[in-house]
Coordinates of C-alpha atoms in Angstrom, one line a residue:
M1 CA -76.9 -13.5 -33.3
P2 CA -73.2 -14.2 -32.7
T3 CA -71.7 -16.8 -35.1
P4 CA -71.6 -20.3 -33.7
A5 CA -68.1 -21.8 -33.9
L6 CA -66.1 -24.7 -32.6
R7 CA -63.7 -24.6 -29.8
P8 CA -60.4 -26.5 -30.3
D9 CA -61.9 -29.4 -28.3
G10 CA -64.8 -29.6 -30.8
S11 CA -67.6 -28.1 -28.6
A12 CA -69.6 -25.2 -29.8
R13 CA -69.5 -21.6 -28.6
A14 CA -70.8 -18.3 -29.8
L15 CA -68.2 -15.7 -30.9
R16 CA -68.4 -12.0 -30.9
P17 CA -67.6 -10.4 -34.3
L18 CA -64.0 -11.0 -35.3
A19 CA -62.9 -7.4 -35.4
E20 CA -64.4 -6.8 -31.9
R21 CA -62.7 -9.9 -30.4
V22 CA -59.3 -9.4 -31.9
R23 CA -58.9 -5.7 -31.5
A24 CA -56.5 -5.3 -34.4
P25 CA -54.8 -1.9 -34.7
A26 CA -55.8 0.1 -37.8
R27 CA -52.2 1.1 -38.3
L28 CA -49.0 -0.5 -37.2
S29 CA -45.7 1.4 -36.8
V30 CA -42.4 -0.3 -36.6
P31 CA -40.3 0.3 -33.4
D32 CA -37.7 2.3 -35.3
G33 CA -34.8 3.4 -33.2
V34 CA -35.3 0.9 -30.4
G35 CA -31.9 -0.4 -29.4
G36 CA -30.2 2.0 -31.8
L37 CA -31.4 -0.1 -34.7
G38 CA -33.2 0.7 -38.0
W39 CA -36.3 -1.5 -38.5
R40 CA -38.0 -2.5 -41.8
E41 CA -39.9 -5.4 -43.3
L42 CA -37.9 -8.5 -44.2
H43 CA -38.3 -10.1 -47.6
T44 CA -36.8 -13.0 -49.5
G45 CA -33.8 -10.9 -50.5
D46 CA -32.7 -10.9 -46.8
L47 CA -32.4 -14.7 -46.7
H48 CA -28.6 -14.7 -46.4
A49 CA -28.5 -12.1 -43.6
L50 CA -31.3 -14.0 -41.8
G51 CA -29.4 -17.2 -42.0
N52 CA -26.3 -15.6 -40.6
L53 CA -28.3 -14.1 -37.7
V54 CA -29.9 -17.4 -36.9
Q55 CA -26.5 -19.0 -36.8
R56 CA -25.1 -16.4 -34.4
I57 CA -28.1 -16.8 -32.1
E58 CA -27.8 -20.6 -32.0
D59 CA -24.1 -20.6 -31.6
A60 CA -24.5 -18.4 -28.5
D61 CA -27.6 -20.1 -27.0
N62 CA -26.4 -23.6 -28.0
P63 CA -29.8 -25.3 -28.3
P64 CA -29.7 -29.0 -29.0
Y65 CA -30.5 -28.4 -32.6
R66 CA -29.4 -26.2 -35.5
T67 CA -31.4 -24.6 -38.2
S68 CA -30.3 -25.5 -41.7
E69 CA -30.3 -23.0 -44.6
E70 CA -33.2 -24.9 -46.1
E71 CA -35.2 -24.5 -42.9
V72 CA -34.5 -20.8 -42.8
A73 CA -35.8 -20.5 -46.3
E74 CA -39.0 -22.3 -45.1
Y75 CA -39.9 -19.1 -43.1
Y76 CA -40.9 -17.8 -46.5
D77 CA -43.0 -20.8 -47.4
D78 CA -46.0 -19.9 -49.6
S79 CA -48.2 -22.4 -47.7
H80 CA -48.5 -19.6 -45.1
A81 CA -49.5 -16.0 -45.2
W82 CA -46.5 -14.3 -43.5
S83 CA -45.2 -11.0 -42.4
A84 CA -41.7 -10.3 -41.1
L85 CA -39.7 -7.5 -39.5
G86 CA -36.0 -7.0 -39.2
A87 CA -33.7 -4.7 -37.2
W88 CA -30.4 -3.5 -38.7
D89 CA -27.4 -1.8 -37.0
P90 CA -25.8 1.3 -38.6
E91 CA -23.2 -0.9 -40.4
G92 CA -26.0 -2.9 -42.1
T93 CA -25.9 -6.1 -40.1
L94 CA -29.2 -7.7 -39.2
R95 CA -29.5 -7.9 -35.4
A96 CA -33.1 -9.0 -34.8
F97 CA -36.0 -10.6 -36.7
G98 CA -39.6 -11.7 -36.2
F99 CA -42.0 -13.6 -38.3
V100 CA -45.8 -14.0 -38.0
R101 CA -47.3 -16.9 -40.1
I102 CA -50.8 -18.1 -40.6
R103 CA -51.2 -21.4 -42.6
H104 CA -53.4 -21.1 -45.6
G105 CA -56.5 -23.4 -45.4
D106 CA -57.0 -23.3 -41.7
A107 CA -60.8 -22.7 -41.2
T108 CA -62.0 -23.9 -37.8
L109 CA -59.0 -22.4 -35.8
L110 CA -56.8 -19.6 -37.0
R111 CA -53.3 -19.8 -35.6
A112 CA -50.7 -17.0 -35.9
F113 CA -47.3 -18.5 -35.2
C114 CA -44.7 -16.1 -34.1
S115 CA -40.9 -16.8 -34.2
G116 CA -37.8 -14.7 -34.1
G117 CA -34.7 -13.8 -32.2
V118 CA -32.2 -11.1 -31.1
D119 CA -28.5 -11.1 -31.7
P120 CA -26.7 -11.8 -28.4
A121 CA -24.8 -8.6 -28.8
W122 CA -28.0 -6.6 -28.9
R123 CA -29.9 -8.1 -26.0
N124 CA -31.1 -6.3 -22.8
R125 CA -31.8 -3.1 -24.9
G126 CA -35.5 -3.5 -25.2
V127 CA -35.2 -5.1 -28.7
G128 CA -36.9 -8.4 -27.8
G129 CA -39.9 -6.8 -26.1
A130 CA -40.4 -4.3 -29.0
L131 CA -40.3 -7.2 -31.4
V132 CA -42.9 -9.2 -29.5
D133 CA -45.2 -6.1 -29.3
W134 CA -45.0 -5.8 -33.1
Q135 CA -45.7 -9.5 -33.6
V136 CA -48.8 -9.5 -31.4
A137 CA -50.2 -6.4 -33.2
R138 CA -49.3 -7.8 -36.6
A139 CA -50.8 -11.1 -35.7
R140 CA -54.1 -9.4 -34.8
Q141 CA -54.2 -7.6 -38.1
M142 CA -53.5 -10.8 -40.1
V143 CA -56.2 -12.8 -38.3
V144 CA -58.7 -10.1 -39.1
A145 CA -57.6 -10.1 -42.7
V146 CA -58.4 -13.8 -43.1
G147 CA -62.0 -12.8 -42.5
L148 CA -63.3 -16.0 -40.9
E149 CA -65.5 -15.9 -37.8
A150 CA -63.5 -18.6 -36.1
P151 CA -61.6 -19.0 -32.9
A152 CA -58.0 -17.7 -33.1
R153 CA -54.8 -17.8 -31.1
I154 CA -51.3 -16.2 -31.3
V155 CA -48.7 -18.9 -30.7
V156 CA -45.1 -18.9 -29.5
H157 CA -43.1 -22.0 -28.7
V158 CA -40.6 -21.7 -25.8
D159 CA -37.8 -24.3 -25.1
D160 CA -36.9 -25.2 -21.6
G161 CA -34.4 -22.8 -20.1
M162 CA -35.7 -19.8 -22.1
D163 CA -36.8 -18.0 -18.9
A164 CA -36.3 -14.5 -20.1
M165 CA -38.4 -15.1 -23.2
A166 CA -41.2 -16.7 -21.0
Q167 CA -41.2 -13.5 -18.8
V168 CA -41.4 -11.2 -21.9
L169 CA -44.4 -13.2 -23.2
T170 CA -46.3 -13.5 -19.9
S171 CA -45.9 -9.7 -19.3
R172 CA -47.7 -9.2 -22.6
G173 CA -50.7 -11.5 -22.0
F174 CA -49.4 -14.9 -23.2
A175 CA -49.9 -17.9 -21.0
P176 CA -48.5 -21.5 -21.3
R177 CA -51.3 -23.7 -22.7
R178 CA -49.5 -26.9 -23.7
W179 CA -46.3 -28.8 -22.8
Y180 CA -44.2 -31.1 -25.0
M181 CA -41.3 -33.4 -24.4
E182 CA -38.5 -34.6 -26.6
M183 CA -37.7 -38.3 -26.1
R184 CA -35.0 -40.7 -27.4
R185 CA -34.6 -44.4 -27.4
D186 CA -31.2 -46.1 -27.3
L187 CA -30.9 -48.3 -30.4
S188 CA -28.0 -50.4 -29.0
L189 CA -30.7 -52.1 -26.8
P190 CA -32.7 -55.0 -28.3
I191 CA -35.6 -53.9 -30.5
P192 CA -38.6 -56.1 -30.0
R193 CA -40.6 -57.7 -32.7
V194 CA -44.3 -56.7 -32.7
A195 CA -46.8 -59.2 -34.1
L196 CA -49.8 -57.8 -35.9
G197 CA -53.1 -59.5 -36.7
T198 CA -54.0 -61.2 -39.9
H199 CA -54.2 -58.8 -42.9
L200 CA -52.2 -56.1 -41.1
S201 CA -48.7 -55.3 -42.2
V202 CA -46.1 -52.5 -41.9
E203 CA -44.7 -51.6 -45.3
P204 CA -42.3 -48.9 -46.6
W205 CA -43.7 -45.5 -47.4
T206 CA -44.0 -44.7 -51.1
P207 CA -45.0 -41.6 -53.0
E208 CA -48.1 -43.4 -54.3
L209 CA -49.3 -43.9 -50.7
D210 CA -48.6 -40.4 -49.6
D211 CA -52.0 -38.8 -50.2
A212 CA -53.8 -41.7 -48.6
V213 CA -51.5 -41.1 -45.6
R214 CA -52.5 -37.5 -45.6
R215 CA -56.2 -38.4 -45.5
A216 CA -55.6 -40.9 -42.8
H217 CA -53.7 -38.3 -40.8
N218 CA -56.6 -35.9 -41.0
K219 CA -58.9 -38.6 -39.6
A220 CA -56.4 -39.8 -36.9
F221 CA -55.9 -36.2 -35.5
G222 CA -59.4 -34.8 -36.2
G223 CA -60.8 -33.4 -33.0
L224 CA -57.5 -33.4 -31.1
W225 CA -56.5 -30.1 -29.4
G226 CA -55.4 -27.5 -31.9
S227 CA -55.4 -29.9 -34.9
Q228 CA -56.2 -28.7 -38.3
P229 CA -56.7 -30.8 -41.5
H230 CA -54.0 -30.8 -44.1
T231 CA -54.6 -29.9 -47.7
P232 CA -52.3 -31.6 -50.3
E233 CA -50.3 -28.4 -50.3
T234 CA -49.8 -28.0 -46.6
W235 CA -49.0 -31.7 -46.2
Q236 CA -45.9 -31.1 -48.3
Q237 CA -44.7 -28.2 -46.2
G238 CA -41.5 -28.7 -44.1
R239 CA -40.2 -31.8 -45.9
T240 CA -36.8 -30.5 -46.6
H241 CA -35.3 -33.2 -44.4
F242 CA -37.9 -35.9 -45.0
A243 CA -36.4 -39.4 -44.8
A244 CA -38.4 -41.7 -47.1
T245 CA -36.5 -44.9 -46.3
W246 CA -37.2 -44.3 -42.6
S247 CA -40.9 -43.9 -43.1
F248 CA -43.6 -46.6 -43.0
V249 CA -47.3 -47.2 -43.4
A250 CA -49.5 -49.8 -41.7
L251 CA -51.9 -51.3 -44.2
D252 CA -55.0 -53.4 -43.6
R253 CA -55.9 -55.7 -46.5
S254 CA -58.8 -57.5 -44.9
T255 CA -61.2 -56.2 -47.6
D256 CA -61.0 -55.6 -51.3
R257 CA -59.9 -52.0 -50.6
T258 CA -56.6 -51.6 -48.8
Q259 CA -56.8 -49.2 -46.0
V260 CA -54.2 -47.1 -44.1
A261 CA -54.4 -48.1 -40.5
G262 CA -51.4 -46.1 -39.3
Y263 CA -48.3 -44.3 -40.5
L264 CA -44.9 -43.0 -39.4
L265 CA -42.9 -40.3 -41.2
S266 CA -39.3 -39.6 -40.3
G267 CA -36.8 -36.8 -40.8
R268 CA -33.0 -36.9 -41.0
Y269 CA -31.5 -33.8 -39.4
E270 CA -27.7 -34.4 -39.7
H271 CA -27.0 -30.7 -39.0
D272 CA -28.5 -31.2 -35.5
W273 CA -26.3 -34.2 -34.5
P274 CA -23.2 -32.2 -33.4
A275 CA -25.4 -30.1 -31.1
L276 CA -27.3 -33.1 -29.8
G277 CA -24.2 -35.1 -29.1
W278 CA -25.5 -38.2 -30.8
T279 CA -27.0 -39.4 -34.2
E280 CA -30.7 -40.2 -34.4
G281 CA -33.5 -41.0 -36.7
Y282 CA -36.3 -38.6 -35.9
T283 CA -40.0 -39.6 -36.0
E284 CA -41.8 -36.5 -37.2
I285 CA -45.4 -37.8 -37.3
I286 CA -47.0 -41.1 -36.1
G287 CA -50.7 -41.8 -36.1
V288 CA -53.1 -44.7 -35.9
L289 CA -56.7 -44.4 -37.0
P290 CA -59.3 -45.0 -34.3
E291 CA -60.5 -48.3 -35.7
W292 CA -57.0 -49.9 -35.3
R293 CA -56.0 -48.5 -31.9
G294 CA -55.3 -51.1 -29.2
R295 CA -53.9 -53.5 -31.9
H296 CA -50.2 -52.7 -31.4
V297 CA -50.0 -50.7 -34.7
A298 CA -48.1 -47.8 -33.2
S299 CA -45.6 -50.2 -31.6
A300 CA -45.1 -52.1 -34.9
L301 CA -44.4 -48.8 -36.8
L302 CA -42.0 -47.5 -34.1
T303 CA -40.0 -50.7 -33.9
E304 CA -39.8 -51.0 -37.7
A305 CA -38.5 -47.4 -37.8
M306 CA -36.0 -48.2 -35.1
R307 CA -34.6 -51.0 -37.2
A308 CA -34.3 -48.7 -40.2
Y309 CA -32.5 -46.1 -38.1
A310 CA -30.1 -48.7 -36.6
A311 CA -29.4 -50.2 -40.0
D312 CA -28.1 -46.8 -41.1
G313 CA -25.9 -46.5 -38.0
M314 CA -28.0 -44.2 -35.9
Q315 CA -27.4 -44.3 -32.1
Y316 CA -31.0 -43.2 -31.1
A317 CA -34.5 -42.9 -32.2
G318 CA -36.0 -39.5 -31.4
L319 CA -39.5 -37.9 -31.3
D320 CA -41.5 -35.4 -29.5
V321 CA -45.0 -35.7 -27.9
D322 CA -47.7 -33.6 -26.3
T323 CA -47.7 -34.5 -22.7
D324 CA -51.5 -34.3 -22.6
N325 CA -51.9 -36.5 -25.7
P326 CA -55.3 -38.3 -25.2
T327 CA -54.3 -41.3 -27.3
G328 CA -51.9 -42.6 -24.6
A329 CA -48.9 -42.1 -26.9
P330 CA -46.5 -41.2 -24.1
T331 CA -47.2 -44.5 -22.4
V332 CA -46.5 -46.4 -25.6
F333 CA -43.2 -44.6 -26.1
A334 CA -42.1 -45.2 -22.5
H335 CA -43.0 -48.9 -22.8
L336 CA -40.7 -49.2 -25.9
G337 CA -37.8 -47.6 -24.0
Y338 CA -38.0 -43.9 -24.9
E339 CA -36.8 -41.5 -22.3
R340 CA -37.3 -37.7 -21.9
T341 CA -34.4 -35.5 -22.9
R342 CA -35.9 -32.0 -22.8
G343 CA -39.1 -30.1 -23.0
S344 CA -40.9 -27.0 -24.4
A345 CA -44.1 -25.1 -23.9
M346 CA -46.7 -23.5 -26.2
Y347 CA -47.5 -20.0 -25.0
T348 CA -50.7 -18.4 -26.5
I349 CA -53.0 -15.5 -26.5
E350 CA -56.5 -16.7 -27.2
L351 CA -58.5 -14.4 -29.4

């Protein structure tokens, strides 16, 4: 009998054997010679060349963010199984790169995240398409190597305006599955005070609360589309620009055991501000556990964060949200004065 498994929405389905579903190639050759480039695997010793390439790409495309050196180094984070390919010109300059990453510990849904880019001087030579073909094939191999009979998907995030990339992806079987929007709130406007019920309070984040926040996050997001529980190790991933003094926890002390009712973790991305055109405190994650929803906990967390951002001279509060978020978060954000600035889409191949 096929192995029962859970869909991303939590319902059951039967899966064909993993190797049959995924159709991973037994061997994978690199697209050597495409675009007049030499292709080989990337490793940590290529970090400097990779950082320079990412900078050239972002300088040309001018997205409303910049990738710091620390964030480039996170491509090699040990919390993920990863594989990477680079393309070099005859003078030894890195001209294209692609990563495939699967987070360790994912069990109910395997996600192979693909990211990469092509030097503007080497575009329209077939390099980008060859890179995507390699990433899809490598992602299939890596999913099979995990060995779990679970649903799987290959994922690429595409910002608004990246029409050429969207066309490359759709021509190779990707389809847009989810849409996101970046929002900001002008901190020069009055910030409301939100009253919470007895025994509920919003307090500063501390390292001692962090694992309780992790467990609360797993409960708050359990069952939501594409969500996977965090281990203590994966919870620490991507915290290079974590802003502890801009992060808060809502605590319920109505019983002998203090409980986390909600939480808000922030990031400080100073290297993005020149590209954005303004300064902002960025809300990375906000969550409220089901028992406390409808009690203004999210609004209290957001407004407390706004005051912290404003106290440090920030012009805006920023965040992003899944437009199909079932918790009603977009409505809460809009009610507090957040406005859309740009969007992105998640393109996937479902395996």
